PDB file of C-alpha atoms in Angstrom:
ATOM      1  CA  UNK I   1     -57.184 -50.841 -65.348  1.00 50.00           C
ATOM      2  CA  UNK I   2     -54.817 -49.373 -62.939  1.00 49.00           C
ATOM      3  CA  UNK I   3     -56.195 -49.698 -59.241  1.00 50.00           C
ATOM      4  CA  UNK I   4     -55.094 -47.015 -56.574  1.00 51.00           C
ATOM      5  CA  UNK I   5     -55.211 -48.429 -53.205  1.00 49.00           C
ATOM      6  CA  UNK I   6     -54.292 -46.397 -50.255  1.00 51.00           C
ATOM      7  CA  UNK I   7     -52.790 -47.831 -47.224  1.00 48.00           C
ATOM      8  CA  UNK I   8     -53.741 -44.895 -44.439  1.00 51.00           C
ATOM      9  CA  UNK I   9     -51.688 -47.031 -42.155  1.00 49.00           C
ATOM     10  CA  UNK I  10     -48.884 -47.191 -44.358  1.00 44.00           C
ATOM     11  CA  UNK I  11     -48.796 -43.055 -45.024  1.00 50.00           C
ATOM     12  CA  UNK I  12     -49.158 -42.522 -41.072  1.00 49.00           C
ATOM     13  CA  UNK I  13     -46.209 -44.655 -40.324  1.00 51.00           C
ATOM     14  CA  UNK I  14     -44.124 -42.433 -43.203  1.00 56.00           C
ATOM     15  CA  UNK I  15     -45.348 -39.465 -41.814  1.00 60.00           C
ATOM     16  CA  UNK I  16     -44.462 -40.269 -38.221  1.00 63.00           C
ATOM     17  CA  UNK I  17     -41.055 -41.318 -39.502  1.00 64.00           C
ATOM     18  CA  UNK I  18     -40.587 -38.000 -41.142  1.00 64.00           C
ATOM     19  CA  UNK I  19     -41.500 -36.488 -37.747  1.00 65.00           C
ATOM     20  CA  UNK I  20     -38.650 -38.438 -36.059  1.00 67.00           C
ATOM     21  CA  UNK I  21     -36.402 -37.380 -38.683  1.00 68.00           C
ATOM     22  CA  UNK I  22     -37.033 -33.356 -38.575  1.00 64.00           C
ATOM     23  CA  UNK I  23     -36.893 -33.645 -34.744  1.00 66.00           C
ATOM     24  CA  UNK I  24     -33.449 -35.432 -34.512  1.00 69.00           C
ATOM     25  CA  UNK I  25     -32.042 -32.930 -37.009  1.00 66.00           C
ATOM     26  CA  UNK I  26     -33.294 -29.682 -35.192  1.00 60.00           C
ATOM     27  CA  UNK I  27     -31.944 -31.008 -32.076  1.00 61.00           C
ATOM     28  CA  UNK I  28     -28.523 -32.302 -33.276  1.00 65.00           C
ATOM     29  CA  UNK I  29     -28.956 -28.659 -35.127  1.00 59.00           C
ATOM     30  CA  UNK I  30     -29.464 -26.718 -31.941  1.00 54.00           C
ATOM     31  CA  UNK I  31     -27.119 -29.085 -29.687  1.00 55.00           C
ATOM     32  CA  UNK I  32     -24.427 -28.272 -32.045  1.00 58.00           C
ATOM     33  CA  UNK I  33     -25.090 -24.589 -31.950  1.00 55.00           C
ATOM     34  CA  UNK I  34     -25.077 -24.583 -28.433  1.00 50.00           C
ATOM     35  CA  UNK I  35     -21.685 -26.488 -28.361  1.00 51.00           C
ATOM     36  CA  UNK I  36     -20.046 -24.130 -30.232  1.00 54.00           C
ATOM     37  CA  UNK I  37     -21.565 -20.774 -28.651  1.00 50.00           C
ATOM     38  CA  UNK I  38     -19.920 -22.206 -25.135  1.00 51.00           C
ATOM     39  CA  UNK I  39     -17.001 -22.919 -26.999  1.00 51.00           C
ATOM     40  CA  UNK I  40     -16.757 -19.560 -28.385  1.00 55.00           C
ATOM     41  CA  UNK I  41     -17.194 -18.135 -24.820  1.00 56.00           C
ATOM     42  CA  UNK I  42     -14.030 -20.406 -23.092  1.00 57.00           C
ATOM     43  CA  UNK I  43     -12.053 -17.274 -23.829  1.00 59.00           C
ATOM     44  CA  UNK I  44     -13.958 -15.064 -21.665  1.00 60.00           C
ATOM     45  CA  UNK I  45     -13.855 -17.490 -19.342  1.00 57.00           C
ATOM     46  CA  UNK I  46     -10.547 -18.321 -18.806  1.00 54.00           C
ATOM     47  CA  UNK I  47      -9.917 -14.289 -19.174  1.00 54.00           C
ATOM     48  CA  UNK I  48     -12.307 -13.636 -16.224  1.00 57.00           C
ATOM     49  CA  UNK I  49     -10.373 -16.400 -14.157  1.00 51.00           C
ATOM     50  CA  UNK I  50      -7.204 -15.004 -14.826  1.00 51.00           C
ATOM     51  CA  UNK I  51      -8.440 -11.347 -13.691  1.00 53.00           C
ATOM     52  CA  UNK I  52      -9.698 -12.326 -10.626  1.00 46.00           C
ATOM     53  CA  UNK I  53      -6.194 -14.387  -9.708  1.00 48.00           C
ATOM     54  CA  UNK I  54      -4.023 -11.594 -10.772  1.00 48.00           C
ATOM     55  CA  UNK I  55      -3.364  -9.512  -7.093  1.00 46.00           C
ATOM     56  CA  UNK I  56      -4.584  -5.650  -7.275  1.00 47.00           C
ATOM     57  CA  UNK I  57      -1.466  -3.706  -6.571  1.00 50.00           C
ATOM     58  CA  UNK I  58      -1.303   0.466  -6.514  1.00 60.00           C
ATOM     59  CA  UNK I  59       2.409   1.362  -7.018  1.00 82.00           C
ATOM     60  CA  UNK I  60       3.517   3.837  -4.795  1.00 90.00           C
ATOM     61  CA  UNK I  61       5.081   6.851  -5.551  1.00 95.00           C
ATOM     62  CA  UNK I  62       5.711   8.936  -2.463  1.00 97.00           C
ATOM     63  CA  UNK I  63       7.715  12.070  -3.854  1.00 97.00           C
ATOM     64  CA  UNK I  64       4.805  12.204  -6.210  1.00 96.00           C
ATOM     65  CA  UNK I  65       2.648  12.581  -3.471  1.00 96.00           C
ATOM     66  CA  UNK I  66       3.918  14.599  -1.287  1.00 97.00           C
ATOM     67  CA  UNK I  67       4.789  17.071  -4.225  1.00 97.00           C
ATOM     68  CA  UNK I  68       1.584  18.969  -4.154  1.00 97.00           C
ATOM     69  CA  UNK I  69       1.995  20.143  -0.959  1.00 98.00           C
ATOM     70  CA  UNK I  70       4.203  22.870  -1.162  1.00 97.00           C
ATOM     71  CA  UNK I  71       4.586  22.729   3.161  1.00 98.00           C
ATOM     72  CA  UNK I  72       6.727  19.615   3.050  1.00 98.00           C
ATOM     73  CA  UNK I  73       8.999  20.188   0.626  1.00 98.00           C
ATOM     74  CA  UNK I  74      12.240  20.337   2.992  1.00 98.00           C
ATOM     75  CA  UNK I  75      10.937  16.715   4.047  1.00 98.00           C
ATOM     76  CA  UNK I  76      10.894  15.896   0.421  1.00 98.00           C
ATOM     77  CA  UNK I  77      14.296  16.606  -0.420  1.00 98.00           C
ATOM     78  CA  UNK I  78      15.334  14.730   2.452  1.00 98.00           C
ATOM     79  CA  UNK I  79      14.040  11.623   1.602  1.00 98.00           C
ATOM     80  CA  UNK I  80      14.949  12.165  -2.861  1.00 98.00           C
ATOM     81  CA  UNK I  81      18.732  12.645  -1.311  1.00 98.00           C
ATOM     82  CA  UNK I  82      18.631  10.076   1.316  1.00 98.00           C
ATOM     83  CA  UNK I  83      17.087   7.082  -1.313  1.00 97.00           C
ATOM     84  CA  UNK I  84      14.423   6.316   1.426  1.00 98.00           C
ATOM     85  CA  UNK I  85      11.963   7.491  -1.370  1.00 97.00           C
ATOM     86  CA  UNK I  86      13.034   3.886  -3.201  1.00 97.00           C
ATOM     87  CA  UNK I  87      12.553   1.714  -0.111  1.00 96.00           C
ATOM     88  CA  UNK I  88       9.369   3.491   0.343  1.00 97.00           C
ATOM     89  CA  UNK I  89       7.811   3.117  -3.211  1.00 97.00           C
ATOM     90  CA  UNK I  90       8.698  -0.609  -3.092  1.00 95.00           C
ATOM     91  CA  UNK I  91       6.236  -1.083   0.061  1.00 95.00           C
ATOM     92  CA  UNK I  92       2.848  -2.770  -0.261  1.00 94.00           C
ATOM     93  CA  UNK I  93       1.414  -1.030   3.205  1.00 96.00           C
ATOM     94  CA  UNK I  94       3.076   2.077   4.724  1.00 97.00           C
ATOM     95  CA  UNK I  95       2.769   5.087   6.409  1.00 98.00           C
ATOM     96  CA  UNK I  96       4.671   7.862   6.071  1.00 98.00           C
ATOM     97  CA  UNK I  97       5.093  10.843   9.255  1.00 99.00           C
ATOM     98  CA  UNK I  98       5.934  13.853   7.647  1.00 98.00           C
ATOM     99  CA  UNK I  99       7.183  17.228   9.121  1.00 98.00           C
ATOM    100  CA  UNK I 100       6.339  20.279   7.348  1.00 98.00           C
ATOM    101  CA  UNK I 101       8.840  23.166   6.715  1.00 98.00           C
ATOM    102  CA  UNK I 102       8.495  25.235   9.197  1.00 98.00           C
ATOM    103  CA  UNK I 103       9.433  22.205  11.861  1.00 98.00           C
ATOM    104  CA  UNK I 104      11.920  20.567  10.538  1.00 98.00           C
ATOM    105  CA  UNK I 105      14.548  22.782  10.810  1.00 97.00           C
ATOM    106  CA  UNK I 106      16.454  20.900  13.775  1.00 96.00           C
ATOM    107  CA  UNK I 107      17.540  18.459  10.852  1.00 97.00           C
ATOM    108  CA  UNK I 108      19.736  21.201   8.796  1.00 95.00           C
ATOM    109  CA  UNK I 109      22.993  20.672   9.571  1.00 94.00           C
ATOM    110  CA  UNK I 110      23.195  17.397  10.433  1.00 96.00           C
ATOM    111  CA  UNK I 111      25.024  14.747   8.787  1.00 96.00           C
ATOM    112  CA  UNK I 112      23.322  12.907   5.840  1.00 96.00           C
ATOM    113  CA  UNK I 113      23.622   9.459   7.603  1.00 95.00           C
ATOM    114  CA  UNK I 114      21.727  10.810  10.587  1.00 97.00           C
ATOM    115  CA  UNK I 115      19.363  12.452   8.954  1.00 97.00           C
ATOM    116  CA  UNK I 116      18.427   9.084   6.736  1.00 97.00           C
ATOM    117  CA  UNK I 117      18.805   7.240  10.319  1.00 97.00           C
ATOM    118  CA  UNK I 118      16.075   9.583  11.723  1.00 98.00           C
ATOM    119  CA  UNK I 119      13.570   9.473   8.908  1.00 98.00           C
ATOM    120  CA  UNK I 120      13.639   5.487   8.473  1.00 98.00           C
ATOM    121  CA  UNK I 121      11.728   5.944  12.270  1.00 98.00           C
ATOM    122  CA  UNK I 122       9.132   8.176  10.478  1.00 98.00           C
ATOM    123  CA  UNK I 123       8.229   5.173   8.222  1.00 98.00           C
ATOM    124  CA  UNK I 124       5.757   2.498   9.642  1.00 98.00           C
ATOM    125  CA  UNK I 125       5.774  -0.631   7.930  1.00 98.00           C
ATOM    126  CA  UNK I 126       1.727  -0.833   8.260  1.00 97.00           C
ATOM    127  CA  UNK I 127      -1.156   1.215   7.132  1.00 98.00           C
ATOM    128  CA  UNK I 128      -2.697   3.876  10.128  1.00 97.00           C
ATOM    129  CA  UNK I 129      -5.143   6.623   9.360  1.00 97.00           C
ATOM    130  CA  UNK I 130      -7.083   8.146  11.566  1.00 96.00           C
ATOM    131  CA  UNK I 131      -9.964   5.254  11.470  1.00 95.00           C
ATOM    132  CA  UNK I 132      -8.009   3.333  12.417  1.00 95.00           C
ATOM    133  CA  UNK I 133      -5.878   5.176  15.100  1.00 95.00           C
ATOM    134  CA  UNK I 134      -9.196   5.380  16.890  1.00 92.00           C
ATOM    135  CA  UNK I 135     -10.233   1.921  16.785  1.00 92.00           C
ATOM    136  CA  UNK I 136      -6.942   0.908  19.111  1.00 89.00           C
ATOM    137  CA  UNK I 137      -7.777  -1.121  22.115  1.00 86.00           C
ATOM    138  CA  UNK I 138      -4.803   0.639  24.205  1.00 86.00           C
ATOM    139  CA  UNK I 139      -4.293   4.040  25.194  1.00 90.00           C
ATOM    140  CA  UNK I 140      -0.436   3.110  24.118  1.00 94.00           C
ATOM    141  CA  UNK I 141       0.552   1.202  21.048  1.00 95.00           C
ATOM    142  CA  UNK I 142       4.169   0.425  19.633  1.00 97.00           C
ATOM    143  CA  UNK I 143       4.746   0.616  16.056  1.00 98.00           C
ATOM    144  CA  UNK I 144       7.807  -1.053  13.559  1.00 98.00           C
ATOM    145  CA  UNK I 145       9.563   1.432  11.944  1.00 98.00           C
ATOM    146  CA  UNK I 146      12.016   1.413   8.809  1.00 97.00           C
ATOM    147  CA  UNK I 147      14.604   1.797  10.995  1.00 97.00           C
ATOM    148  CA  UNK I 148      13.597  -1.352  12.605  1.00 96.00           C
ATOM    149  CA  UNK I 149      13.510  -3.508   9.575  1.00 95.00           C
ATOM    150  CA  UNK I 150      17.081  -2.244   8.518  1.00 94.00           C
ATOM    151  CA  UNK I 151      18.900  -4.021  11.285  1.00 92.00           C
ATOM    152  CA  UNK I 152      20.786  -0.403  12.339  1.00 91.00           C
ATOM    153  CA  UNK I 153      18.342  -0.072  15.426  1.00 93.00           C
ATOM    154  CA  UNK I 154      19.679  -0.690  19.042  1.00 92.00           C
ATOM    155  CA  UNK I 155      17.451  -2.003  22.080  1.00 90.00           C
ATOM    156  CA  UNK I 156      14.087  -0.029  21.453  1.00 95.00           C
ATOM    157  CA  UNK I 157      15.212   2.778  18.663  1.00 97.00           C
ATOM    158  CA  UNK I 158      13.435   1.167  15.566  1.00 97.00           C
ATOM    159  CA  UNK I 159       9.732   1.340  17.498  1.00 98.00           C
ATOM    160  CA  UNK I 160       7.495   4.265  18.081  1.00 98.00           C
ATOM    161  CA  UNK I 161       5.210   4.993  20.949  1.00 98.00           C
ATOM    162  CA  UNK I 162       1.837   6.392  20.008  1.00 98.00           C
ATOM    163  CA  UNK I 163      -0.272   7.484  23.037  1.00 97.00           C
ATOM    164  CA  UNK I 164      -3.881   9.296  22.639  1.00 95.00           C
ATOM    165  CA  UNK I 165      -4.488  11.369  25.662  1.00 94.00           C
ATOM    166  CA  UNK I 166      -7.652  12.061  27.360  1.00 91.00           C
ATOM    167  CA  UNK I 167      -8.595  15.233  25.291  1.00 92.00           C
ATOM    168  CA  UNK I 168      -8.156  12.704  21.742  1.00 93.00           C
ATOM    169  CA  UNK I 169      -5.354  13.851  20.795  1.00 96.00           C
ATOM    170  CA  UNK I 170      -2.050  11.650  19.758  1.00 97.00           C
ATOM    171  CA  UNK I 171       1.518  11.896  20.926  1.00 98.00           C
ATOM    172  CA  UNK I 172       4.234   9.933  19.617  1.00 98.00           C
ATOM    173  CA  UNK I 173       7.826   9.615  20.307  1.00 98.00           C
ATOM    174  CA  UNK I 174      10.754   6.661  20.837  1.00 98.00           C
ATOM    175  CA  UNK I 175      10.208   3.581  22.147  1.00 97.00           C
ATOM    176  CA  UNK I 176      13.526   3.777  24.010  1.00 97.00           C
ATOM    177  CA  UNK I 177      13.107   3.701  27.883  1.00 94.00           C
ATOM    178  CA  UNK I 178      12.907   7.812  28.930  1.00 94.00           C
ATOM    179  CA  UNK I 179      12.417   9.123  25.654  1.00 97.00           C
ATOM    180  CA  UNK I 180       9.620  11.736  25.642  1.00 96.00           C
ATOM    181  CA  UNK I 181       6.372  11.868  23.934  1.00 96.00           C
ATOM    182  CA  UNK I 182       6.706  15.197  22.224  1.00 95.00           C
ATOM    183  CA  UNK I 183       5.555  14.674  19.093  1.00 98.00           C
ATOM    184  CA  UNK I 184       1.658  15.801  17.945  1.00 98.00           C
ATOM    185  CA  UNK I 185      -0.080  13.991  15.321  1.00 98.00           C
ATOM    186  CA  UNK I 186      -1.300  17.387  13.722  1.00 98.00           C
ATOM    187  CA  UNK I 187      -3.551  16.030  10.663  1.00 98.00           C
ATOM    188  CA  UNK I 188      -4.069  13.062   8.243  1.00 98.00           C
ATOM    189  CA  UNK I 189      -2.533  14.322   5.129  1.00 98.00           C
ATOM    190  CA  UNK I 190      -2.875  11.851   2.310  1.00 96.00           C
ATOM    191  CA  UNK I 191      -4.617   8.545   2.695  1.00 96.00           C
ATOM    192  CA  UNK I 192      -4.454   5.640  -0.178  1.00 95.00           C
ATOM    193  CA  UNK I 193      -6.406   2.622   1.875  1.00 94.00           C
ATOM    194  CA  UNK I 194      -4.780   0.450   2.724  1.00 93.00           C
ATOM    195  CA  UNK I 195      -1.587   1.374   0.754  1.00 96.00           C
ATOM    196  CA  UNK I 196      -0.299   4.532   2.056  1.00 97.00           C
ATOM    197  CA  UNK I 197      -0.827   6.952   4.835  1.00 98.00           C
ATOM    198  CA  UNK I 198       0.509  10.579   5.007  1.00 98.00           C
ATOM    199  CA  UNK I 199       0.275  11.593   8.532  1.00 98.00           C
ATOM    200  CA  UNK I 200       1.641  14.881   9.761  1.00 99.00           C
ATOM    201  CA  UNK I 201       3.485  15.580  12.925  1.00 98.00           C
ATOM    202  CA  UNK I 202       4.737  19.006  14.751  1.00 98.00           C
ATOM    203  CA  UNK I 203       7.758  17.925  15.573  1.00 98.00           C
ATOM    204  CA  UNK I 204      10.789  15.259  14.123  1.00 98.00           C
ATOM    205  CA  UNK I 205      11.217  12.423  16.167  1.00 98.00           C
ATOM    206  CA  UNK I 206      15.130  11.769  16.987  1.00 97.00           C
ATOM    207  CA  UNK I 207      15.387   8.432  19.330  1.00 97.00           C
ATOM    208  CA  UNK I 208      17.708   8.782  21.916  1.00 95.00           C
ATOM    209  CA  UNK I 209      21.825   7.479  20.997  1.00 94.00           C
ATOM    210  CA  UNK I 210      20.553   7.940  17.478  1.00 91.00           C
ATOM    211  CA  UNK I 211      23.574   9.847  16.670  1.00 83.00           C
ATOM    212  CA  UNK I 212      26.115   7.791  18.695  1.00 73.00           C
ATOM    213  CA  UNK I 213      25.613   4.764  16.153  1.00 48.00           C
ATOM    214  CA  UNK I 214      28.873   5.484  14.064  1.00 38.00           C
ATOM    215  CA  UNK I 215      27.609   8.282  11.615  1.00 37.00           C
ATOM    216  CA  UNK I 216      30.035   9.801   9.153  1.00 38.00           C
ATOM    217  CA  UNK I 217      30.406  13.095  10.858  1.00 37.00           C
ATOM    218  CA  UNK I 218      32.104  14.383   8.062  1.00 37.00           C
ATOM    219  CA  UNK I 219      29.317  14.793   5.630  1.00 41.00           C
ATOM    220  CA  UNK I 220      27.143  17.680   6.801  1.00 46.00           C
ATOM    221  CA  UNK I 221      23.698  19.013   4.596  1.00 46.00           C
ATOM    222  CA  UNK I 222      21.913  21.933   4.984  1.00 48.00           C
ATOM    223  CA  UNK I 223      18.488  22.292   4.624  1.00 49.00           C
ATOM    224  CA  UNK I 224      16.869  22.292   1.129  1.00 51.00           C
ATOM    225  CA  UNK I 225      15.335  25.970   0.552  1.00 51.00           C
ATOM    226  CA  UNK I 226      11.753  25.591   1.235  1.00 49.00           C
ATOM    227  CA  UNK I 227       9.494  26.355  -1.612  1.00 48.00           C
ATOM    228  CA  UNK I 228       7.173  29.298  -1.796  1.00 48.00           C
ATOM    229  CA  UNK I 229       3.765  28.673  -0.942  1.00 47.00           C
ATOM    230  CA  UNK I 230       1.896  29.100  -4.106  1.00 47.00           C
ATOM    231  CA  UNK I 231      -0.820  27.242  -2.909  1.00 46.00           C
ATOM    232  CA  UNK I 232      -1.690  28.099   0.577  1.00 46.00           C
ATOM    233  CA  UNK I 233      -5.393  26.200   0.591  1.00 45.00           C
ATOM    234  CA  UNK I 234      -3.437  22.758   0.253  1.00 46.00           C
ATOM    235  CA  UNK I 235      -0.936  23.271   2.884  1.00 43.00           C
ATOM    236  CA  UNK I 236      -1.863  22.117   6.038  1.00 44.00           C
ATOM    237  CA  UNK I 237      -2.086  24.007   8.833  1.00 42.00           C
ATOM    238  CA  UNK I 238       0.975  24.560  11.419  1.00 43.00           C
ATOM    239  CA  UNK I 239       0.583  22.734  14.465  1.00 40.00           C
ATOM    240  CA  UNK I 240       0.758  24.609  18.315  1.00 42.00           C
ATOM    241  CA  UNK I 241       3.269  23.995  20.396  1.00 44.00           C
ATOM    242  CA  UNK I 242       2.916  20.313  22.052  1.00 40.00           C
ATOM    243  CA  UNK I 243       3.591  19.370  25.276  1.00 42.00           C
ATOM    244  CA  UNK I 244       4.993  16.849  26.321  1.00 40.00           C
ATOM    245  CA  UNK I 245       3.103  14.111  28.472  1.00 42.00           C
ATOM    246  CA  UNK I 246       5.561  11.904  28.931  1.00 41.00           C
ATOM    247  CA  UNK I 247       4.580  11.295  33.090  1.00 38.00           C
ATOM    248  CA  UNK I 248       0.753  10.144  31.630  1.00 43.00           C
ATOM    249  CA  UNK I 249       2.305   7.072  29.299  1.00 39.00           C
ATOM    250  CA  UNK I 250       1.234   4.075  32.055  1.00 40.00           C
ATOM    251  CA  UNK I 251       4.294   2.061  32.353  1.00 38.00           C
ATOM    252  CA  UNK I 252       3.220  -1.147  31.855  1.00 38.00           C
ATOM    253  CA  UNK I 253       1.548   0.310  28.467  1.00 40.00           C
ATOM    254  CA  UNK I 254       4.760   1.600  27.144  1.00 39.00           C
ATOM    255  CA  UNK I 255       7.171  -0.813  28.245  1.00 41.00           C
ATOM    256  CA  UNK I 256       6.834  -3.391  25.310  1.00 42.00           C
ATOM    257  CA  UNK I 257       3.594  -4.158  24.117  1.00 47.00           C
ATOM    258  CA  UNK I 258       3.799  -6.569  21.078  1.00 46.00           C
ATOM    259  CA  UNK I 259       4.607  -4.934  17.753  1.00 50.00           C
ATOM    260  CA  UNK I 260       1.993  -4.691  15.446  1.00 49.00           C
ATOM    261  CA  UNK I 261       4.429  -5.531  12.059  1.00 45.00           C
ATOM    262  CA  UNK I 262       5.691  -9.171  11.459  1.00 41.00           C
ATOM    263  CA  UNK I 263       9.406  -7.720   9.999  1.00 42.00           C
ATOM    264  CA  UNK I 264      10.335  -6.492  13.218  1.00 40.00           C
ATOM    265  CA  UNK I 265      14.529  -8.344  13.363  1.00 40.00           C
ATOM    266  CA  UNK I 266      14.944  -8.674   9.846  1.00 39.00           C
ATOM    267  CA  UNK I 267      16.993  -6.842   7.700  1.00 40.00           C
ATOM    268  CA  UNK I 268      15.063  -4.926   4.269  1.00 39.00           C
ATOM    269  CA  UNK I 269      15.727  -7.280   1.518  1.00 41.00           C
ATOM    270  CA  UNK I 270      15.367  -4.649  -1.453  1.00 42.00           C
ATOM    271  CA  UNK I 271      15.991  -8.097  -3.370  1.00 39.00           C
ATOM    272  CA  UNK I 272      13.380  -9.751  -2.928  1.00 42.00           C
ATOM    273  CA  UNK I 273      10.847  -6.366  -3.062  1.00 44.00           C
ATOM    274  CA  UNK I 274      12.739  -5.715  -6.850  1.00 45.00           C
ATOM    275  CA  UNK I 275      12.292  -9.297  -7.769  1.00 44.00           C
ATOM    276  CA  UNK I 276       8.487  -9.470  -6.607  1.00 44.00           C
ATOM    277  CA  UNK I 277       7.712  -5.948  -8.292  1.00 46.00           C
ATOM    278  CA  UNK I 278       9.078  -7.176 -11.735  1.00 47.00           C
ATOM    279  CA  UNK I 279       7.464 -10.729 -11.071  1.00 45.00           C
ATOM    280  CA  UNK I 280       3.920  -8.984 -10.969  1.00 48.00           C
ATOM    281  CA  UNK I 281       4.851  -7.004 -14.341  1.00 50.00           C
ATOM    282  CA  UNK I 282       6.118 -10.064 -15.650  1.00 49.00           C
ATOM    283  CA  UNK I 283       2.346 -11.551 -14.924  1.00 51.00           C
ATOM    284  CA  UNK I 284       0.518  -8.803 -15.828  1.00 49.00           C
ATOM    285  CA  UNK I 285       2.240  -8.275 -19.392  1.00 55.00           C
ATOM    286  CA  UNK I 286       1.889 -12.097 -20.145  1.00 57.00           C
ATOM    287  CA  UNK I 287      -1.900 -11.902 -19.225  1.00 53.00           C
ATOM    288  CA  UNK I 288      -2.466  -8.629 -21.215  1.00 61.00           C
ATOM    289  CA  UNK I 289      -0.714 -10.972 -24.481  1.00 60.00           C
ATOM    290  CA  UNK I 290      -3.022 -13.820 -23.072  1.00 62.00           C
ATOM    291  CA  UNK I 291      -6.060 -11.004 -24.058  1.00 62.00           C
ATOM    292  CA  UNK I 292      -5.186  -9.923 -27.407  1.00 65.00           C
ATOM    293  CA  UNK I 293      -5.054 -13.521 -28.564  1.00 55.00           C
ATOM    294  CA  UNK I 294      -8.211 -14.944 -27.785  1.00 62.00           C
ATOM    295  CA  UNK I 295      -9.837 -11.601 -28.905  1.00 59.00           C
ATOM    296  CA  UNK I 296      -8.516 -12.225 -32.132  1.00 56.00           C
ATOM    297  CA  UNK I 297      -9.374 -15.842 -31.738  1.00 53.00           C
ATOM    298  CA  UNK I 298     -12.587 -15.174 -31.141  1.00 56.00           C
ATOM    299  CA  UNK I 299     -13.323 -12.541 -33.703  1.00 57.00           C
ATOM    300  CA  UNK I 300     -12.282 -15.192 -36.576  1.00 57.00           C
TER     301      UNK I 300
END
């Protein structure tokens, strides 16, 4: 006879060691699913961190711009045949005074050294729109130009004077002692914050002694024909006659306030602006091969 004795404490001890078992293999399970879902989402990780250290550039491209308005075509030309286009497009923060055709006519005939010479003082090496034109805390404000940054300026020819007057409106000129404030900030024409600013004036500035500064006299332009106006709603509108307020500029405003731009004395290095430009493509291409690998990395 065969005797079948249970042991209930026996079976309760198997069963709670069964219990221990399926526990420690569901979590090891889910622990090791866990491991590798964050190891399968290091990729976007490192992808994210990588995006937010790469700096946001907008390239530049200032013929481009100033190519759909038909007005400031002459002003255009000027700066495709003087290469100040270039120097421009390599700029982080600019802003660019433009003269439209009909007021820029005082520049035909001049020599093509000059005429460069006068349009690196229509460049600002900072960004100004109209925001922040009005947020000044002076009446009078001096501004590095191009010009400036070139080494070519003498005593105060590389800096504007901007001035708002007591009815709003702006007047700039040279910062050279006596020059006079003759030029009207007409409009805002194009504005890329805080990359590039279009601003319109009714009249070139020409700074004093400009033309004294050993120009090749021998190497007259003419004008570029202005083109048509096809497109008359996009052109701005022409600017009345300004006068000028020189007597209002306070002289202790106008004098030399401190420059706004940190490259005031030193020479353009187009160097170092080339070398920096392909530096970012560099770091953008290696990043956008950085991409397609762990994509494919992470779809295995």
């Amino acid at each position: 006879m065969v005797y079948d004795i249970k042991l209930p404490g026996f079976q309760r001890e198997d069963h709670t060691h069964l219990i221990k078992a399926k526990m420690s293999f569901l979590s090891n399970k889910f622990i090791g699913k866990a491991a590798t879902m964050d190891f399968r989402a290091l990729p976007f990780l490192v992808v994210a961190a990588l995006l937010v250290w790469i700096p946001r550039t907008t390239a530049i491209n200032i013929t481009r711009l100033l190519g759909e308005y038909p007005s400031f075509s002459t002003y255009n030309d000027y700066l495709k045949q003087t290469h100040l286009d270039e120097q421009i497009n390599k700029r982080q923060t600019i802003t660019v005074l433009a003269v439209d055709n009909s007021n820029i006519g005082v520049l035909s005939g001049k020599p093509l050294g000059l005429i460069k010479k006068i349009l690196c003082t229509h460049v600002v090496l900072d960004y100004y729109d109209m925001d922040k034109l009005s947020d000044m805390p002076k009446k009078s404000t001096l501004l590095t130009t191009l010009l400036q940054a070139s080494g070519a300026a003498r005593n105060q020819q590389g800096f504007l004077n901007i001035t708002k007057k007591s009815s709003g409106d702006y007047f700039l000129g040279s910062a050279v002692k006596g020059a006079p404030l003759d030029s009207k900030l007409v409009q805002q024409v194009v504005v890329k914050p805080y990359n590039i600013s279009v601003l319109q004036l009714s009249s070139p500035i020409i700074a004093p002694g400009l033309d004294g500064m050993g120009v090749n006299e021998t190497t007259p332009i003419t004008a570029p024909a202005a083109s048509p106006k096809k497109t008359p709603a996009k052109s701005p509108a022409e600017a009345p006659d300004a006068e000028a307020p020189a007597a209002e500029v306070p002289a202790e405003e106008a004098s030399a306030p401190e420059p706004s731009d940190a490259p005031a004395d030193a020479p353009v290095n187009e160097a170092d602006d080339e070398g920096s430009s392909k530096s970012s493509i560099t770091r953008v291409t290696s990043v956008g091969s950085l991409l397609i690998v762990l994509g494919y990395v992470f779809l295995m």
